[in-house]
Amino acid sequence: MVSFILGLAVTAALFYISALYKSASLLMFGYAGAGLLILAALFLSYRMHTIQCGIAVPISIAECGKPLTVQILLDNHSVLPCLKFRCLMEQKSHFLNRKDREWMQGGLAASGKNRFDYSFLTNNYGSYHVQMKKVRVYDLTGLFYFQKKVGCGVSVQVLPKMQEIGVHISEASRNFFGEADVYDEFRPGDDHSELFQMREFRPGHKIQRIHWKLSAKQEELLVKEDSMPKACPVALFLDYKNVRRRRAENVNAYLVILAAISFSLMDAGCPHYAVWYSSRREDIVRVRVDDEESLFLFLSSYLEETFQKQTRDLVSAYQDKYKGEHYLFAFQLDECLRLRKNGEIIRSFHLENWKKELEALEIIA
C-alpha cells in the first residue's frame, strides 16, 4: 500500500502543478498516472486472488552447520504471469528465542505450480520454525504491489550430536525394583499383574502358582512366573532456567552434554526419566528413555521449549508431583553447565574447554 500512497501523492502533485501553471502536458501526465494507478489496483486485486502460497520441507531433521533448504510453493491459477513477487521469510529458534527475517524475490510463470528453494544456515542446535509471513505481488511495471499476510510454516529440528561418555551401571541400578509400565523381557519378577512365562512344575514351586486350567489342557503341571517391571533408577533433571538472553555457545554446549548423558545411559541399558519444566504446559514433564525411539521423542519435545519460568526447585516439584515413585540417582544439569549427582556437583563444564571435559566424563549410575 505504500507504493500506492506514493503514487497518489505524485499524481495529486501533478494535478496541482498543472492547475497552478496551467500546463496541459502536466495535466496529461496526471491523467496517465491516475489511469496507471487504477489499472494497477484492478490487476493486483485479481492477482492476489489467483495465487496460493505454501511451504514444505523435504526432511524435517537438519545437521548443524550446514544449509537447510525449504521449498516455497506458489500456485498461479491465472493465465497471466507475475514478473515480480517478494515474500518475507522468518526463521525462529525456540530454544534460543531468536528470530531472523529475510526477503526473497522471484517471478511466477503463468498458470502453473512454481517452486523455489530457500536456504539458510543452521549454526545452532534446536527446533526451528520456518514461516512465510508476508507476500508482495507486483504489477507488470514492478512499481506497485499489494501485500497480504500468509502465516504458513514448517518445523525443522537440528538435533545435538550423540557423543558417548563412560557410564558404569551399579548392581543397585540393575536390580532396582519399582512401578513401571515396561517389563523385563529376560528376567522374571514379582509383579502379579503381568505374566512372564509358563514353566513346568518342579519341586520347590508353590502350589498356589499352578495354572490349573492350562495344566489340564496340557496334561502336565504348569506354574506361572510373574514379570519384573523395568523401573527407572535414574532421573535426569534439565534445569535450564529463565535468563534474559541465551548465548548460542552456551546453549549448544548444554544440549550436547544432556544428549550425551541420556544417550550413554540408554546405550548402557539404564532406563531413565528426562525431566524438565514446560513453559507451554506450565507443568513438570517427564519422558522415559530406554531406546532410540524414546530418546528421539525426548529430544524433539525438549527442543520445542522456550524460556522456562519456574520458580520452584525442579527436583522438589518433581517429587511432589510423582509421590511414591523413587529413584536411586538424580543427575541435574543447569544453565551454568554444572552437573550434579544427588545434589552434589560432580563436574562444572567451561565453555572454552567443554568438549574435552565431556570426553573425559565418567558417571556411575
mmCIF file of C-alpha atoms in Angstrom:
data_model
loop_
_atom_site.group_PDB
_atom_site.id
_atom_site.type_symbol
_atom_site.label_atom_id
_atom_site.label_comp_id
_atom_site.label_asym_id
_atom_site.label_seq_id
_atom_site.Cartn_x
_atom_site.Cartn_y
_atom_site.Cartn_z
ATOM 1 C CA MET A 1 0.000 0.000 0.000
ATOM 2 C CA VAL A 2 2.958 2.334 0.476
ATOM 3 C CA SER A 3 3.619 2.295 -3.259
ATOM 4 C CA PHE A 4 0.019 3.344 -3.981
ATOM 5 C CA ILE A 5 0.213 6.147 -1.427
ATOM 6 C CA LEU A 6 3.337 7.474 -3.092
ATOM 7 C CA GLY A 7 1.670 7.103 -6.496
ATOM 8 C CA LEU A 8 -1.373 9.038 -5.322
ATOM 9 C CA ALA A 9 0.850 11.752 -3.870
ATOM 10 C CA VAL A 10 2.775 12.113 -7.147
ATOM 11 C CA THR A 11 -0.450 12.151 -9.189
ATOM 12 C CA ALA A 12 -2.028 14.756 -6.931
ATOM 13 C CA ALA A 13 1.112 16.876 -7.190
ATOM 14 C CA LEU A 14 0.942 16.691 -10.990
ATOM 15 C CA PHE A 15 -2.679 17.859 -10.998
ATOM 16 C CA TYR A 16 -1.878 20.661 -8.571
ATOM 17 C CA ILE A 17 1.141 21.904 -10.502
ATOM 18 C CA SER A 18 -0.714 21.663 -13.846
ATOM 19 C CA ALA A 19 -3.573 23.749 -12.420
ATOM 20 C CA LEU A 20 -1.139 26.197 -10.856
ATOM 21 C CA TYR A 21 0.838 26.802 -14.052
ATOM 22 C CA LYS A 22 -1.986 25.915 -16.477
ATOM 23 C CA SER A 23 0.187 23.273 -18.116
ATOM 24 C CA ALA A 24 -1.630 20.858 -20.453
ATOM 25 C CA SER A 25 1.341 18.485 -20.610
ATOM 26 C CA LEU A 26 1.479 18.104 -16.814
ATOM 27 C CA LEU A 27 -2.275 17.574 -16.814
ATOM 28 C CA MET A 28 -1.877 14.719 -19.295
ATOM 29 C CA PHE A 29 0.828 13.189 -17.088
ATOM 30 C CA GLY A 30 -1.579 13.450 -14.180
ATOM 31 C CA TYR A 31 -4.321 11.618 -16.089
ATOM 32 C CA ALA A 32 -1.794 8.977 -17.167
ATOM 33 C CA GLY A 33 -0.692 8.470 -13.556
ATOM 34 C CA ALA A 34 -4.279 8.174 -12.363
ATOM 35 C CA GLY A 35 -5.042 5.626 -15.084
ATOM 36 C CA LEU A 36 -1.938 3.655 -14.220
ATOM 37 C CA LEU A 37 -2.974 3.545 -10.554
ATOM 38 C CA ILE A 38 -6.474 2.326 -11.422
ATOM 39 C CA LEU A 39 -5.210 -0.381 -13.781
ATOM 40 C CA ALA A 40 -2.575 -1.499 -11.269
ATOM 41 C CA ALA A 41 -5.157 -1.727 -8.481
ATOM 42 C CA LEU A 42 -7.540 -3.795 -10.644
ATOM 43 C CA PHE A 43 -4.732 -6.049 -11.850
ATOM 44 C CA LEU A 44 -3.338 -6.659 -8.382
ATOM 45 C CA SER A 45 -6.776 -7.288 -6.871
ATOM 46 C CA TYR A 46 -7.230 -10.070 -9.411
ATOM 47 C CA ARG A 47 -3.697 -11.426 -8.941
ATOM 48 C CA MET A 48 -3.979 -11.673 -5.162
ATOM 49 C CA HIS A 49 -6.992 -13.990 -5.507
ATOM 50 C CA THR A 50 -5.323 -16.269 -8.039
ATOM 51 C CA ILE A 51 -2.122 -17.024 -6.119
ATOM 52 C CA GLN A 52 -1.961 -19.617 -3.327
ATOM 53 C CA CYS A 53 1.069 -19.886 -1.055
ATOM 54 C CA GLY A 54 2.610 -22.798 0.807
ATOM 55 C CA ILE A 55 5.857 -24.033 2.282
ATOM 56 C CA ALA A 56 7.310 -27.534 2.601
ATOM 57 C CA VAL A 57 10.498 -29.192 3.757
ATOM 58 C CA PRO A 58 11.841 -32.462 2.274
ATOM 59 C CA ILE A 59 13.472 -33.611 5.524
ATOM 60 C CA SER A 60 12.406 -32.301 8.938
ATOM 61 C CA ILE A 61 15.793 -33.035 10.536
ATOM 62 C CA ALA A 62 18.846 -30.963 9.655
ATOM 63 C CA GLU A 63 22.516 -31.059 10.507
ATOM 64 C CA CYS A 64 24.133 -28.252 12.443
ATOM 65 C CA GLY A 65 26.469 -26.018 10.481
ATOM 66 C CA LYS A 66 25.040 -26.945 7.077
ATOM 67 C CA PRO A 67 22.479 -25.162 4.884
ATOM 68 C CA LEU A 68 18.847 -26.026 5.444
ATOM 69 C CA THR A 69 16.623 -25.835 2.365
ATOM 70 C CA VAL A 70 12.870 -25.361 2.456
ATOM 71 C CA GLN A 71 10.597 -25.184 -0.573
ATOM 72 C CA ILE A 72 8.358 -22.188 -1.239
ATOM 73 C CA LEU A 73 5.260 -23.278 -3.152
ATOM 74 C CA LEU A 74 3.271 -20.714 -5.138
ATOM 75 C CA ASP A 75 0.357 -21.790 -7.341
ATOM 76 C CA ASN A 76 -0.674 -19.392 -10.078
ATOM 77 C CA HIS A 77 -4.299 -20.036 -11.110
ATOM 78 C CA SER A 78 -4.434 -17.394 -13.808
ATOM 79 C CA VAL A 79 -3.132 -17.204 -17.377
ATOM 80 C CA LEU A 80 -1.184 -14.041 -16.572
ATOM 81 C CA PRO A 81 2.392 -14.309 -15.314
ATOM 82 C CA CYS A 82 3.692 -12.442 -12.314
ATOM 83 C CA LEU A 83 7.050 -10.969 -13.245
ATOM 84 C CA LYS A 84 7.920 -9.987 -9.702
ATOM 85 C CA PHE A 85 6.953 -11.109 -6.204
ATOM 86 C CA ARG A 86 8.600 -10.864 -2.803
ATOM 87 C CA CYS A 87 7.966 -12.928 0.308
ATOM 88 C CA LEU A 88 9.137 -12.350 3.874
ATOM 89 C CA MET A 89 10.676 -15.471 5.417
ATOM 90 C CA GLU A 90 11.199 -15.857 9.161
ATOM 91 C CA GLN A 91 13.335 -18.426 10.984
ATOM 92 C CA LYS A 92 12.598 -18.713 14.694
ATOM 93 C CA SER A 93 14.698 -20.771 17.086
ATOM 94 C CA HIS A 94 12.500 -21.845 20.004
ATOM 95 C CA PHE A 95 15.232 -22.713 22.469
ATOM 96 C CA LEU A 96 17.326 -19.636 21.720
ATOM 97 C CA ASN A 97 14.217 -17.437 21.459
ATOM 98 C CA ARG A 98 15.723 -15.725 18.417
ATOM 99 C CA LYS A 99 14.177 -14.585 15.129
ATOM 100 C CA ASP A 100 15.754 -13.803 11.768
ATOM 101 C CA ARG A 101 13.879 -12.372 8.793
ATOM 102 C CA GLU A 102 14.781 -12.092 5.142
ATOM 103 C CA TRP A 103 13.009 -11.016 1.949
ATOM 104 C CA MET A 104 13.119 -13.354 -1.043
ATOM 105 C CA GLN A 105 12.354 -12.265 -4.599
ATOM 106 C CA GLY A 106 11.320 -14.159 -7.726
ATOM 107 C CA GLY A 107 8.848 -14.444 -10.587
ATOM 108 C CA LEU A 108 5.878 -16.698 -11.358
ATOM 109 C CA ALA A 109 5.068 -18.496 -14.571
ATOM 110 C CA ALA A 110 1.567 -18.281 -15.985
ATOM 111 C CA SER A 111 -0.993 -20.889 -14.885
ATOM 112 C CA GLY A 112 1.024 -23.460 -13.020
ATOM 113 C CA LYS A 113 2.837 -24.520 -9.890
ATOM 114 C CA ASN A 114 6.016 -22.698 -9.010
ATOM 115 C CA ARG A 115 8.637 -23.976 -6.587
ATOM 116 C CA PHE A 116 11.548 -22.028 -5.147
ATOM 117 C CA ASP A 117 14.291 -23.145 -2.780
ATOM 118 C CA TYR A 118 15.063 -21.026 0.247
ATOM 119 C CA SER A 119 18.244 -21.888 2.166
ATOM 120 C CA PHE A 120 19.767 -20.633 5.392
ATOM 121 C CA LEU A 121 22.497 -21.846 7.731
ATOM 122 C CA THR A 122 21.597 -23.674 10.948
ATOM 123 C CA ASN A 123 24.546 -22.802 13.146
ATOM 124 C CA ASN A 124 22.871 -23.794 16.408
ATOM 125 C CA TYR A 125 21.081 -26.825 17.786
ATOM 126 C CA GLY A 126 17.384 -26.605 18.481
ATOM 127 C CA SER A 127 13.979 -26.521 16.864
ATOM 128 C CA TYR A 128 13.440 -24.033 14.038
ATOM 129 C CA HIS A 129 10.077 -22.824 12.809
ATOM 130 C CA VAL A 130 10.395 -21.523 9.241
ATOM 131 C CA GLN A 131 7.437 -19.378 8.269
ATOM 132 C CA MET A 132 6.320 -17.340 5.291
ATOM 133 C CA LYS A 133 4.979 -14.186 6.911
ATOM 134 C CA LYS A 134 4.011 -11.902 4.015
ATOM 135 C CA VAL A 135 3.791 -11.952 0.231
ATOM 136 C CA ARG A 136 4.033 -8.926 -2.049
ATOM 137 C CA VAL A 137 2.716 -9.250 -5.601
ATOM 138 C CA TYR A 138 3.772 -6.529 -8.053
ATOM 139 C CA ASP A 139 2.064 -5.276 -11.185
ATOM 140 C CA LEU A 140 3.599 -5.554 -14.668
ATOM 141 C CA THR A 141 5.571 -2.330 -14.214
ATOM 142 C CA GLY A 142 7.113 -3.541 -10.947
ATOM 143 C CA LEU A 143 6.242 -0.214 -9.291
ATOM 144 C CA PHE A 144 3.059 -1.044 -7.379
ATOM 145 C CA TYR A 145 2.244 -4.019 -5.183
ATOM 146 C CA PHE A 146 -0.387 -5.496 -2.908
ATOM 147 C CA GLN A 147 0.671 -7.277 0.267
ATOM 148 C CA LYS A 148 -1.073 -9.959 2.276
ATOM 149 C CA LYS A 149 -0.236 -11.971 5.356
ATOM 150 C CA VAL A 150 0.285 -15.686 4.853
ATOM 151 C CA GLY A 151 1.479 -17.392 8.044
ATOM 152 C CA CYS A 152 2.194 -20.879 6.658
ATOM 153 C CA GLY A 153 5.254 -22.638 8.043
ATOM 154 C CA VAL A 154 7.106 -25.849 8.864
ATOM 155 C CA SER A 155 9.205 -27.047 11.795
ATOM 156 C CA VAL A 156 12.715 -28.401 11.417
ATOM 157 C CA GLN A 157 14.888 -29.800 14.185
ATOM 158 C CA VAL A 158 18.655 -29.720 14.472
ATOM 159 C CA LEU A 159 19.459 -32.465 16.962
ATOM 160 C CA PRO A 160 22.631 -32.336 19.046
ATOM 161 C CA LYS A 161 25.380 -34.826 18.303
ATOM 162 C CA MET A 162 25.223 -38.132 20.170
ATOM 163 C CA GLN A 163 28.559 -38.318 21.931
ATOM 164 C CA GLU A 164 29.266 -41.388 24.038
ATOM 165 C CA ILE A 165 30.678 -40.991 27.545
ATOM 166 C CA GLY A 166 31.728 -43.515 30.159
ATOM 167 C CA VAL A 167 28.804 -44.941 32.150
ATOM 168 C CA HIS A 168 29.122 -47.588 34.859
ATOM 169 C CA ILE A 169 25.867 -49.222 35.947
ATOM 170 C CA SER A 170 25.848 -50.370 39.568
ATOM 171 C CA GLU A 171 24.217 -53.549 40.788
ATOM 172 C CA ALA A 172 21.713 -51.467 42.684
ATOM 173 C CA SER A 173 20.514 -49.919 39.412
ATOM 174 C CA ARG A 174 20.452 -53.280 37.608
ATOM 175 C CA ASN A 175 18.268 -54.806 40.330
ATOM 176 C CA PHE A 176 16.209 -51.695 41.001
ATOM 177 C CA PHE A 177 12.553 -52.556 41.572
ATOM 178 C CA GLY A 178 9.668 -50.146 41.262
ATOM 179 C CA GLU A 179 6.444 -49.392 39.478
ATOM 180 C CA ALA A 180 6.633 -49.230 35.689
ATOM 181 C CA ASP A 181 4.592 -49.945 32.581
ATOM 182 C CA VAL A 182 7.559 -51.638 30.881
ATOM 183 C CA TYR A 183 8.643 -55.152 31.837
ATOM 184 C CA ASP A 184 11.915 -57.043 31.566
ATOM 185 C CA GLU A 185 11.960 -59.471 28.652
ATOM 186 C CA PHE A 186 14.622 -61.739 30.129
ATOM 187 C CA ARG A 187 14.084 -61.868 33.904
ATOM 188 C CA PRO A 188 11.008 -62.856 35.928
ATOM 189 C CA GLY A 189 9.874 -60.819 38.898
ATOM 190 C CA ASP A 190 7.155 -60.368 41.481
ATOM 191 C CA ASP A 191 4.585 -58.275 39.601
ATOM 192 C CA HIS A 192 1.394 -60.347 39.586
ATOM 193 C CA SER A 193 -0.310 -58.032 37.082
ATOM 194 C CA GLU A 194 1.844 -59.229 34.169
ATOM 195 C CA LEU A 195 2.665 -62.800 33.140
ATOM 196 C CA PHE A 196 6.300 -63.506 32.238
ATOM 197 C CA GLN A 197 6.103 -67.130 31.115
ATOM 198 C CA MET A 198 4.778 -70.607 31.935
ATOM 199 C CA ARG A 199 7.137 -73.283 33.243
ATOM 200 C CA GLU A 200 6.922 -76.940 34.202
ATOM 201 C CA PHE A 201 6.194 -77.630 37.837
ATOM 202 C CA ARG A 202 9.286 -78.637 39.793
ATOM 203 C CA PRO A 203 9.944 -79.426 43.425
ATOM 204 C CA GLY A 204 10.105 -76.208 45.387
ATOM 205 C CA HIS A 205 7.462 -74.360 43.371
ATOM 206 C CA LYS A 206 4.459 -73.133 45.312
ATOM 207 C CA ILE A 207 1.202 -74.911 44.663
ATOM 208 C CA GLN A 208 -0.578 -71.545 44.532
ATOM 209 C CA ARG A 209 1.391 -70.715 41.370
ATOM 210 C CA ILE A 210 -0.020 -73.680 39.406
ATOM 211 C CA HIS A 211 -2.153 -72.702 36.415
ATOM 212 C CA TRP A 212 -4.829 -75.384 36.778
ATOM 213 C CA LYS A 213 -6.793 -74.739 33.561
ATOM 214 C CA LEU A 214 -3.728 -74.730 31.323
ATOM 215 C CA SER A 215 -2.286 -77.697 33.197
ATOM 216 C CA ALA A 216 -5.486 -79.665 32.489
ATOM 217 C CA LYS A 217 -5.238 -78.874 28.770
ATOM 218 C CA GLN A 218 -1.555 -79.746 28.516
ATOM 219 C CA GLU A 219 -1.934 -82.750 30.839
ATOM 220 C CA GLU A 220 1.060 -81.646 32.911
ATOM 221 C CA LEU A 221 1.508 -79.266 35.816
ATOM 222 C CA LEU A 222 2.479 -75.738 34.767
ATOM 223 C CA VAL A 223 3.332 -72.801 37.028
ATOM 224 C CA LYS A 224 3.120 -69.080 36.330
ATOM 225 C CA GLU A 225 6.111 -66.764 36.537
ATOM 226 C CA ASP A 226 5.411 -63.074 37.091
ATOM 227 C CA SER A 227 7.147 -60.252 35.270
ATOM 228 C CA MET A 228 9.702 -57.795 36.561
ATOM 229 C CA PRO A 229 8.923 -54.106 35.958
ATOM 230 C CA LYS A 230 11.774 -52.168 34.402
ATOM 231 C CA ALA A 231 11.694 -49.190 36.708
ATOM 232 C CA CYS A 232 13.898 -46.144 36.144
ATOM 233 C CA PRO A 233 16.674 -45.911 38.734
ATOM 234 C CA VAL A 234 17.896 -42.583 37.282
ATOM 235 C CA ALA A 235 16.184 -39.228 36.778
ATOM 236 C CA LEU A 236 17.908 -36.655 34.553
ATOM 237 C CA PHE A 237 16.750 -33.157 35.513
ATOM 238 C CA LEU A 238 17.168 -30.493 32.817
ATOM 239 C CA ASP A 239 17.232 -27.291 34.791
ATOM 240 C CA TYR A 240 17.959 -24.573 32.225
ATOM 241 C CA LYS A 241 16.239 -21.686 33.955
ATOM 242 C CA ASN A 242 14.969 -18.439 32.509
ATOM 243 C CA VAL A 243 17.692 -15.969 31.507
ATOM 244 C CA ARG A 244 17.386 -12.658 29.690
ATOM 245 C CA ARG A 245 19.312 -13.756 26.634
ATOM 246 C CA ARG A 246 20.525 -17.232 25.860
ATOM 247 C CA ARG A 247 24.025 -17.338 24.392
ATOM 248 C CA ALA A 248 24.279 -19.677 21.425
ATOM 249 C CA GLU A 249 27.610 -21.131 22.581
ATOM 250 C CA ASN A 250 26.198 -21.927 25.999
ATOM 251 C CA VAL A 251 23.012 -23.475 24.608
ATOM 252 C CA ASN A 252 24.906 -25.642 22.111
ATOM 253 C CA ALA A 253 27.195 -26.979 24.836
ATOM 254 C CA TYR A 254 24.246 -27.585 27.165
ATOM 255 C CA LEU A 255 22.274 -29.544 24.566
ATOM 256 C CA VAL A 256 25.239 -31.706 23.529
ATOM 257 C CA ILE A 257 26.044 -32.530 27.180
ATOM 258 C CA LEU A 258 22.484 -33.547 28.061
ATOM 259 C CA ALA A 259 22.161 -35.591 24.858
ATOM 260 C CA ALA A 260 25.465 -37.356 25.608
ATOM 261 C CA ILE A 261 24.368 -38.264 29.139
ATOM 262 C CA SER A 262 20.951 -39.537 28.071
ATOM 263 C CA PHE A 263 22.321 -41.435 25.064
ATOM 264 C CA SER A 264 25.088 -43.084 27.092
ATOM 265 C CA LEU A 265 22.691 -44.132 29.860
ATOM 266 C CA MET A 266 20.349 -45.609 27.262
ATOM 267 C CA ASP A 267 23.198 -47.346 25.451
ATOM 268 C CA ALA A 268 24.417 -48.858 28.744
ATOM 269 C CA GLY A 269 20.966 -50.354 29.360
ATOM 270 C CA CYS A 270 19.929 -47.933 32.109
ATOM 271 C CA PRO A 271 16.334 -46.682 31.650
ATOM 272 C CA HIS A 272 15.858 -43.167 32.979
ATOM 273 C CA TYR A 273 13.430 -40.278 33.071
ATOM 274 C CA ALA A 274 14.283 -36.963 31.416
ATOM 275 C CA VAL A 275 12.533 -34.285 33.483
ATOM 276 C CA TRP A 276 12.023 -30.576 32.815
ATOM 277 C CA TYR A 277 9.581 -27.752 33.383
ATOM 278 C CA SER A 278 7.483 -26.999 30.303
ATOM 279 C CA SER A 279 6.604 -23.335 29.819
ATOM 280 C CA ARG A 280 3.903 -24.278 27.309
ATOM 281 C CA ARG A 281 2.161 -26.691 29.684
ATOM 282 C CA GLU A 282 3.186 -24.804 32.823
ATOM 283 C CA ASP A 283 3.918 -28.115 34.486
ATOM 284 C CA ILE A 284 6.586 -30.734 35.067
ATOM 285 C CA VAL A 285 7.125 -33.014 32.056
ATOM 286 C CA ARG A 286 8.993 -36.295 32.001
ATOM 287 C CA VAL A 287 9.819 -38.735 29.205
ATOM 288 C CA ARG A 288 11.045 -42.275 29.778
ATOM 289 C CA VAL A 289 14.184 -43.042 27.743
ATOM 290 C CA ASP A 290 15.220 -46.650 27.183
ATOM 291 C CA ASP A 291 15.676 -46.935 23.404
ATOM 292 C CA GLU A 292 16.500 -44.793 20.371
ATOM 293 C CA GLU A 293 12.854 -44.004 19.633
ATOM 294 C CA SER A 294 12.186 -42.677 23.134
ATOM 295 C CA LEU A 295 15.490 -40.757 23.067
ATOM 296 C CA PHE A 296 14.409 -39.021 19.855
ATOM 297 C CA LEU A 297 10.984 -38.293 21.382
ATOM 298 C CA PHE A 298 12.608 -36.728 24.435
ATOM 299 C CA LEU A 299 14.984 -34.532 22.427
ATOM 300 C CA SER A 300 12.270 -33.462 19.974
ATOM 301 C CA SER A 301 9.940 -32.463 22.798
ATOM 302 C CA TYR A 302 12.601 -30.634 24.775
ATOM 303 C CA LEU A 303 13.892 -28.637 21.817
ATOM 304 C CA GLU A 304 10.409 -27.174 21.331
ATOM 305 C CA GLU A 305 10.607 -25.454 24.718
ATOM 306 C CA THR A 306 11.254 -21.738 25.123
ATOM 307 C CA PHE A 307 12.108 -19.812 28.285
ATOM 308 C CA GLN A 308 11.324 -21.746 31.445
ATOM 309 C CA LYS A 309 9.795 -19.501 34.101
ATOM 310 C CA GLN A 310 9.606 -21.909 37.007
ATOM 311 C CA THR A 311 10.230 -20.501 40.456
ATOM 312 C CA ARG A 312 10.274 -23.749 42.435
ATOM 313 C CA ASP A 313 13.154 -26.153 42.634
ATOM 314 C CA LEU A 314 12.800 -28.687 39.821
ATOM 315 C CA VAL A 315 13.682 -31.734 41.934
ATOM 316 C CA SER A 316 11.250 -30.776 44.700
ATOM 317 C CA ALA A 317 8.462 -30.088 42.202
ATOM 318 C CA TYR A 318 9.047 -33.493 40.586
ATOM 319 C CA GLN A 319 8.916 -35.302 43.924
ATOM 320 C CA ASP A 320 5.668 -33.527 44.805
ATOM 321 C CA LYS A 321 4.057 -34.482 41.508
ATOM 322 C CA TYR A 322 5.204 -38.114 41.468
ATOM 323 C CA LYS A 323 4.809 -39.033 45.102
ATOM 324 C CA GLY A 324 5.589 -42.623 45.928
ATOM 325 C CA GLU A 325 7.915 -43.049 42.943
ATOM 326 C CA HIS A 326 11.546 -43.316 43.910
ATOM 327 C CA TYR A 327 14.855 -43.291 42.096
ATOM 328 C CA LEU A 328 18.435 -44.061 43.098
ATOM 329 C CA PHE A 329 20.318 -41.296 41.305
ATOM 330 C CA ALA A 330 19.315 -37.775 40.311
ATOM 331 C CA PHE A 331 21.526 -36.096 37.710
ATOM 332 C CA GLN A 332 20.859 -32.396 37.274
ATOM 333 C CA LEU A 333 22.274 -30.132 34.542
ATOM 334 C CA ASP A 334 21.710 -26.375 34.821
ATOM 335 C CA GLU A 335 22.287 -23.320 32.626
ATOM 336 C CA CYS A 336 25.772 -22.802 34.075
ATOM 337 C CA LEU A 337 26.779 -26.255 32.739
ATOM 338 C CA ARG A 338 27.077 -27.685 36.245
ATOM 339 C CA LEU A 339 26.311 -31.386 36.553
ATOM 340 C CA ARG A 340 25.056 -32.550 39.918
ATOM 341 C CA LYS A 341 24.546 -36.058 41.227
ATOM 342 C CA ASN A 342 22.079 -36.310 44.110
ATOM 343 C CA GLY A 343 22.586 -32.596 44.785
ATOM 344 C CA GLU A 344 26.413 -32.649 44.742
ATOM 345 C CA ILE A 345 28.358 -31.025 41.895
ATOM 346 C CA ILE A 346 30.460 -33.661 40.152
ATOM 347 C CA ARG A 347 31.558 -31.607 37.129
ATOM 348 C CA SER A 348 31.482 -27.953 36.069
ATOM 349 C CA PHE A 349 31.974 -27.540 32.338
ATOM 350 C CA HIS A 350 33.746 -24.478 30.928
ATOM 351 C CA LEU A 351 32.741 -23.006 27.580
ATOM 352 C CA GLU A 352 36.300 -22.794 26.280
ATOM 353 C CA ASN A 353 37.062 -26.458 27.014
ATOM 354 C CA TRP A 354 33.735 -28.263 27.454
ATOM 355 C CA LYS A 355 34.258 -30.755 24.621
ATOM 356 C CA LYS A 356 37.410 -32.235 26.145
ATOM 357 C CA GLU A 357 35.819 -32.216 29.588
ATOM 358 C CA LEU A 358 32.845 -34.120 28.207
ATOM 359 C CA GLU A 359 35.076 -36.750 26.591
ATOM 360 C CA ALA A 360 36.777 -37.351 29.952
ATOM 361 C CA LEU A 361 33.489 -37.530 31.886
ATOM 362 C CA GLU A 362 32.540 -40.816 33.547
ATOM 363 C CA ILE A 363 29.412 -41.272 35.615
ATOM 364 C CA ILE A 364 28.266 -44.062 37.891
ATOM 365 C CA ALA A 365 24.561 -44.798 37.978
#
